[in-house]
Amino acid sequence: MNLNQIHNVYFIGIGGIGMSALARYFKYIGKQVSGYDKTPTILTNELIESGIDIHFEDDINLIPKDYYVENTLVIITPAVPKTHSQWNYFLERDYQLKKRAEVLGIITKDTFCFAVAGTHGKTTTSSILGHILQESGADVTAFIGGIVENYNSNLIGSGKTVTVVEADEFDRSFLHLHPDIACVTSMDADHLDIYGTDEAIKDSFTEFADKVEDKRRLFITTDLPLSGITVGVNEEAIYNAFNIRIEDGSYVFDVKTPTGVLKDFRFGLPGRHNLMNALMAFAMAVNFGTPTDAIAKALASFKGIRRRFSYQIRTEDLVYIDDYAQKCWLFFSHIFLAEQKILPMILQKVFLSLTKFC
């Protein structure tokens, strides 16, 4: 498929976090974008405000009249039932229907593609990497499965030659991608309704990893049965974060690399898992040729993903953290804590606890 010949893009399930990033992308490159979703959300409201037409009724009469077979791409989500009237309308008339993963495969085929795989850590690692590349001046577009606080969007950048994508193992979607540099953060048993067995999902990850021909451009954790460049936190690895300290509510750490030791990187998200995500992004960016001083600045300025242990307030006397997955929040008031000068001590304990158990 040649996307240059497509004038209209219609989404069935446009409000999904991954689908909405694609909608933003196609809007940005000048396509006429519209779509359906079941219910209004903050995301659909933001898309409407950007000029995208969205409706919430499954009615074929709401499909724009000038969306012809020859000039329209229809992107569907597996969450939509096959009895959906609009889906069947397009099927019966032989429109080009593609899943989100297939479209990402088409986009990444003609770009230098960074692909982030793993049953955990994809969104955070992709966000950090996209932020690093954007801040360093790379011609990048990053498709993110969450709203990045720095950009208030799930799309970073507007580049045409470099892409960052989450390599989603669901429905073997990541096998549509064309990665030049990739990482695998984890290979835990998941989506067993699709894969059936733990062995089957691991085989799928191996197939994805094999898409990276040069194993010097495949980054893995030390516990994975794959061939690649190992990344670790306080362990024997080719890229290893060590000498980890907590200063002013952030991690400060050194990194052992294949060419030497780099010192005093700063990163503000707590938890060993987040430090690993940052190190994965660091290693991929270094491999790409991003200057380490640019990486350091980007790591220090990264604010996180909305509602994933994201700081809503972070001052000397008040901290509020929002996390949708753990339903966890921390609220420290000036009255009860700051006057006793124990807030810094509590924040340090939060970081230490997350480092130990995450």
XYZ file of C-alpha atoms in Angstrom:
358
model
C 0.000 0.000 0.000
C 1.201 3.501 -0.897
C 0.049 5.921 1.790
C 0.715 8.839 -0.568
C -2.282 7.733 -2.631
C -4.568 7.746 0.413
C -6.509 10.979 0.990
C -8.930 9.853 3.703
C -8.380 7.741 6.817
C -11.357 6.394 8.726
C -10.947 4.834 12.183
C -13.311 2.345 13.789
C -12.340 2.662 17.443
C -10.572 6.019 17.080
C -10.547 6.718 20.824
C -8.115 3.935 21.742
C -4.740 5.071 23.016
C -2.874 3.526 20.088
C -5.497 4.374 17.479
C -5.666 8.019 18.547
C -1.893 8.397 18.091
C -2.261 7.192 14.507
C -5.184 9.571 13.990
C -3.026 12.491 15.171
C -0.249 11.368 12.826
C -2.437 11.150 9.731
C -4.039 14.498 10.562
C -0.603 16.055 10.855
C 0.603 14.767 7.462
C -2.444 16.242 5.768
C -4.950 13.411 5.476
C -8.669 13.909 6.051
C -9.330 11.951 9.255
C -12.592 10.918 10.873
C -13.971 7.972 12.759
C -16.243 6.204 15.186
C -15.974 5.297 18.827
C -18.453 3.922 21.307
C -18.282 6.686 23.914
C -16.785 10.179 24.271
C -13.570 10.431 26.316
C -10.877 12.982 27.040
C -8.949 11.554 24.080
C -11.854 11.836 21.639
C -12.512 15.389 22.857
C -8.888 16.297 22.174
C -9.095 14.787 18.681
C -12.289 16.708 17.928
C -10.629 19.930 19.099
C -7.781 19.243 16.643
C -10.259 19.161 13.756
C -11.024 15.444 13.491
C -14.695 14.535 12.967
C -15.834 11.813 15.405
C -19.283 10.337 16.007
C -20.515 7.845 18.577
C -23.288 5.994 16.736
C -22.798 2.869 14.635
C -24.591 4.325 11.615
C -23.331 3.954 8.039
C -24.999 7.253 7.139
C -22.426 9.035 9.308
C -19.538 7.893 7.091
C -18.416 10.887 4.976
C -19.864 10.701 1.457
C -16.544 11.456 -0.249
C -14.724 8.498 1.337
C -14.430 6.365 -1.783
C -12.800 2.947 -2.149
C -9.944 4.355 -4.230
C -8.840 7.057 -1.779
C -9.704 5.767 1.687
C -7.903 3.643 4.260
C -10.001 2.138 7.047
C -8.196 1.281 10.298
C -9.951 -1.073 12.713
C -9.400 -2.202 16.272
C -9.926 -5.844 17.337
C -12.097 -4.530 20.172
C -14.916 -3.735 17.727
C -17.344 -6.666 17.199
C -17.614 -8.165 13.736
C -21.338 -7.365 13.739
C -20.473 -3.650 13.630
C -22.493 -2.016 10.829
C -19.766 0.341 9.618
C -17.158 -2.414 9.599
C -19.394 -4.572 7.442
C -20.209 -1.618 5.177
C -16.527 -1.208 4.352
C -15.951 -4.966 4.036
C -18.800 -5.459 1.583
C -17.485 -2.641 -0.638
C -13.864 -3.848 -0.691
C -12.303 -0.885 1.110
C -8.733 -1.274 2.300
C -9.130 -2.384 5.920
C -6.058 -2.629 8.104
C -5.375 -3.261 11.767
C -3.383 -0.649 13.646
C -0.350 -2.949 13.726
C -0.450 -3.424 9.970
C -0.511 0.335 9.428
C 2.440 0.802 11.770
C 4.221 -1.850 9.735
C 3.625 0.147 6.555
C 4.845 3.367 8.185
C 7.957 1.807 9.733
C 8.971 0.008 6.533
C 10.167 3.269 4.987
C 11.704 4.782 8.142
C 14.513 3.991 10.548
C 12.466 2.153 13.151
C 13.028 1.759 16.879
C 10.739 -0.981 18.221
C 10.198 -1.521 21.954
C 8.866 -4.972 22.884
C 8.048 -6.668 26.168
C 5.076 -7.710 28.250
C 5.965 -4.848 30.627
C 7.684 -1.508 30.114
C 6.827 -0.755 26.476
C 5.053 2.554 26.986
C 7.543 4.055 29.433
C 10.599 2.929 27.479
C 9.133 4.179 24.182
C 8.254 7.513 25.778
C 11.716 8.013 27.225
C 13.329 7.051 23.918
C 11.019 9.293 21.901
C 11.768 12.180 24.280
C 15.526 11.618 24.003
C 15.438 11.572 20.203
C 13.118 14.583 19.987
C 15.220 16.623 22.408
C 18.420 15.705 20.554
C 17.030 17.034 17.262
C 16.356 13.733 15.497
C 13.735 13.731 12.710
C 11.486 11.481 14.775
C 7.852 10.552 15.261
C 7.088 8.350 18.278
C 3.776 6.515 18.610
C 3.102 6.063 22.324
C 0.547 3.965 24.216
C 0.059 6.631 26.866
C -0.081 10.390 27.268
C 3.439 11.714 27.770
C 3.453 14.486 30.354
C 6.126 16.507 28.519
C 3.946 16.766 25.399
C 0.414 16.182 26.719
C 0.067 13.776 23.794
C 0.588 10.175 22.730
C 2.472 11.367 19.661
C 5.981 12.819 19.995
C 7.534 14.774 17.151
C 6.645 15.170 13.504
C 9.610 13.577 11.774
C 9.457 11.599 8.561
C 12.624 9.486 8.655
C 12.789 8.001 12.188
C 9.988 6.254 14.092
C 9.614 4.881 17.610
C 6.846 2.321 18.115
C 5.638 0.005 20.820
C 6.036 -3.547 19.527
C 2.831 -5.049 20.892
C 2.794 -8.828 21.354
C -1.034 -8.904 21.432
C -2.323 -10.913 18.456
C 1.335 -11.148 17.301
C 1.030 -7.546 16.129
C 4.762 -6.839 16.473
C 5.548 -9.233 13.639
C 4.223 -6.593 11.196
C 7.011 -4.171 12.145
C 10.355 -3.546 10.449
C 12.748 -2.710 13.316
C 16.276 -1.396 12.775
C 16.973 -1.123 16.501
C 14.841 -2.977 19.039
C 14.688 -4.004 22.662
C 12.834 -6.655 24.643
C 12.136 -5.659 28.238
C 10.415 -8.860 29.381
C 8.791 -12.068 28.108
C 6.282 -13.001 30.800
C 3.281 -15.209 30.076
C 0.476 -12.938 28.868
C -2.385 -12.961 26.361
C -2.717 -16.702 26.888
C -6.194 -16.541 25.336
C -4.322 -15.974 22.077
C -1.063 -17.856 22.586
C -2.284 -20.760 24.680
C 1.049 -21.505 26.361
C 4.038 -19.713 27.826
C 6.225 -21.464 25.247
C 4.142 -20.063 22.387
C 4.495 -16.452 23.555
C 8.240 -16.886 24.011
C 8.464 -18.309 20.472
C 6.678 -15.219 19.199
C 9.134 -12.913 20.970
C 12.004 -14.912 19.483
C 10.486 -14.447 16.024
C 10.248 -10.714 16.664
C 13.865 -10.564 17.869
C 14.977 -12.371 14.716
C 13.657 -9.458 12.671
C 16.679 -7.489 13.888
C 19.449 -8.938 11.738
C 22.322 -7.193 13.525
C 22.196 -8.466 17.112
C 24.379 -5.526 18.166
C 21.176 -3.522 17.686
C 18.967 -5.767 19.814
C 18.886 -4.870 23.523
C 17.676 -7.336 26.148
C 17.558 -7.836 29.896
C 20.011 -10.324 31.319
C 17.381 -12.967 32.111
C 16.030 -13.444 28.579
C 16.905 -16.438 26.358
C 17.795 -14.210 23.400
C 21.013 -13.113 21.738
C 21.677 -9.394 22.013
C 23.254 -6.570 23.994
C 22.454 -6.999 27.688
C 21.150 -4.167 29.844
C 20.972 -4.310 33.630
C 20.717 -2.388 36.872
C 23.389 -3.295 39.405
C 24.223 -6.522 37.582
C 26.710 -7.881 35.092
C 25.623 -6.483 31.726
C 27.094 -4.662 28.724
C 25.118 -1.576 29.756
C 24.915 -1.456 33.536
C 23.532 1.265 35.807
C 25.413 1.350 39.104
C 26.438 3.670 41.929
C 22.762 4.570 42.242
C 21.909 7.378 44.661
C 18.868 9.460 45.468
C 19.291 13.225 45.386
C 16.451 15.760 45.643
C 13.814 13.162 44.801
C 15.566 11.759 41.720
C 17.899 8.897 40.905
C 21.486 9.815 40.132
C 23.568 7.004 38.660
C 26.569 6.021 36.565
C 26.492 3.794 33.485
C 29.031 1.269 32.313
C 29.011 1.149 28.491
C 31.096 -0.803 25.943
C 33.391 2.218 25.619
C 33.721 3.267 29.253
C 31.923 4.670 32.274
C 29.645 7.698 32.072
C 28.790 9.492 35.299
C 26.020 11.344 37.073
C 22.884 10.793 35.013
C 19.685 12.031 36.655
C 16.229 10.473 36.257
C 13.074 11.403 38.139
C 10.767 8.359 37.965
C 11.067 6.041 40.996
C 11.368 2.258 40.874
C 13.976 -0.173 39.600
C 11.697 -1.025 36.665
C 11.669 2.614 35.551
C 15.430 2.852 35.911
C 15.680 -0.222 33.675
C 13.328 1.396 31.152
C 15.486 4.527 31.132
C 18.640 2.459 30.663
C 17.085 0.572 27.725
C 16.236 3.878 26.054
C 19.730 5.160 26.871
C 21.397 2.130 25.245
C 19.267 2.348 22.090
C 19.923 6.070 21.732
C 23.682 5.605 22.189
C 23.645 2.885 19.530
C 21.882 5.316 17.179
C 24.618 7.868 17.744
C 22.813 10.329 20.014
C 25.320 12.445 21.982
C 25.438 11.428 25.640
C 25.082 15.011 26.856
C 21.768 15.254 24.964
C 20.665 11.947 26.501
C 21.540 13.224 29.976
C 19.485 16.407 29.518
C 16.500 14.446 28.195
C 16.563 11.892 31.021
C 16.662 14.674 33.592
C 13.722 16.502 31.987
C 11.459 13.495 31.372
C 8.224 13.919 33.362
C 6.616 10.514 32.883
C 3.335 9.133 31.569
C -0.019 10.491 32.650
C -1.428 8.447 35.554
C 1.571 6.085 35.694
C 3.061 7.173 38.985
C 2.953 10.720 37.647
C 3.678 13.675 39.863
C 0.783 16.112 39.927
C 2.433 18.302 42.555
C 6.099 18.147 43.472
C 7.364 20.909 45.717
C 9.451 21.020 48.876
C 6.375 20.841 51.077
C 3.791 19.054 48.914
C 3.850 15.920 46.783
C 0.874 14.352 44.995
C 1.362 11.235 42.868
C -1.326 9.739 40.615
C -1.153 6.105 39.463
C -4.135 4.418 37.812
C -2.797 0.858 37.977
C -1.979 0.715 41.660
C -4.702 3.174 42.704
C -1.922 4.748 44.655
C -1.519 8.324 45.726
C 0.714 10.079 48.163
C -0.243 13.394 49.680
C 2.061 15.173 52.067
C 0.907 18.503 53.456
C 2.977 21.435 54.543
C 1.204 21.532 57.898
C 1.973 17.975 58.972
C 5.267 17.203 57.294
C 7.270 20.103 55.921
C 7.523 21.922 59.231
C 9.023 18.789 60.743
C 11.482 18.529 57.806
C 10.649 14.881 57.241
C 9.223 15.101 53.708
C 12.621 14.522 52.015
C 13.118 11.454 54.218
C 9.706 10.038 53.206
C 10.380 10.643 49.517
C 13.695 8.851 49.843
C 11.934 5.875 51.459
C 9.413 5.811 48.575
C 12.258 5.577 46.053
C 14.084 2.920 48.069
C 10.935 0.814 48.497
C 10.122 0.922 44.791
C 13.706 0.073 43.924
C 13.540 -2.975 46.182
C 10.152 -4.374 45.194
C 9.493 -3.230 41.587
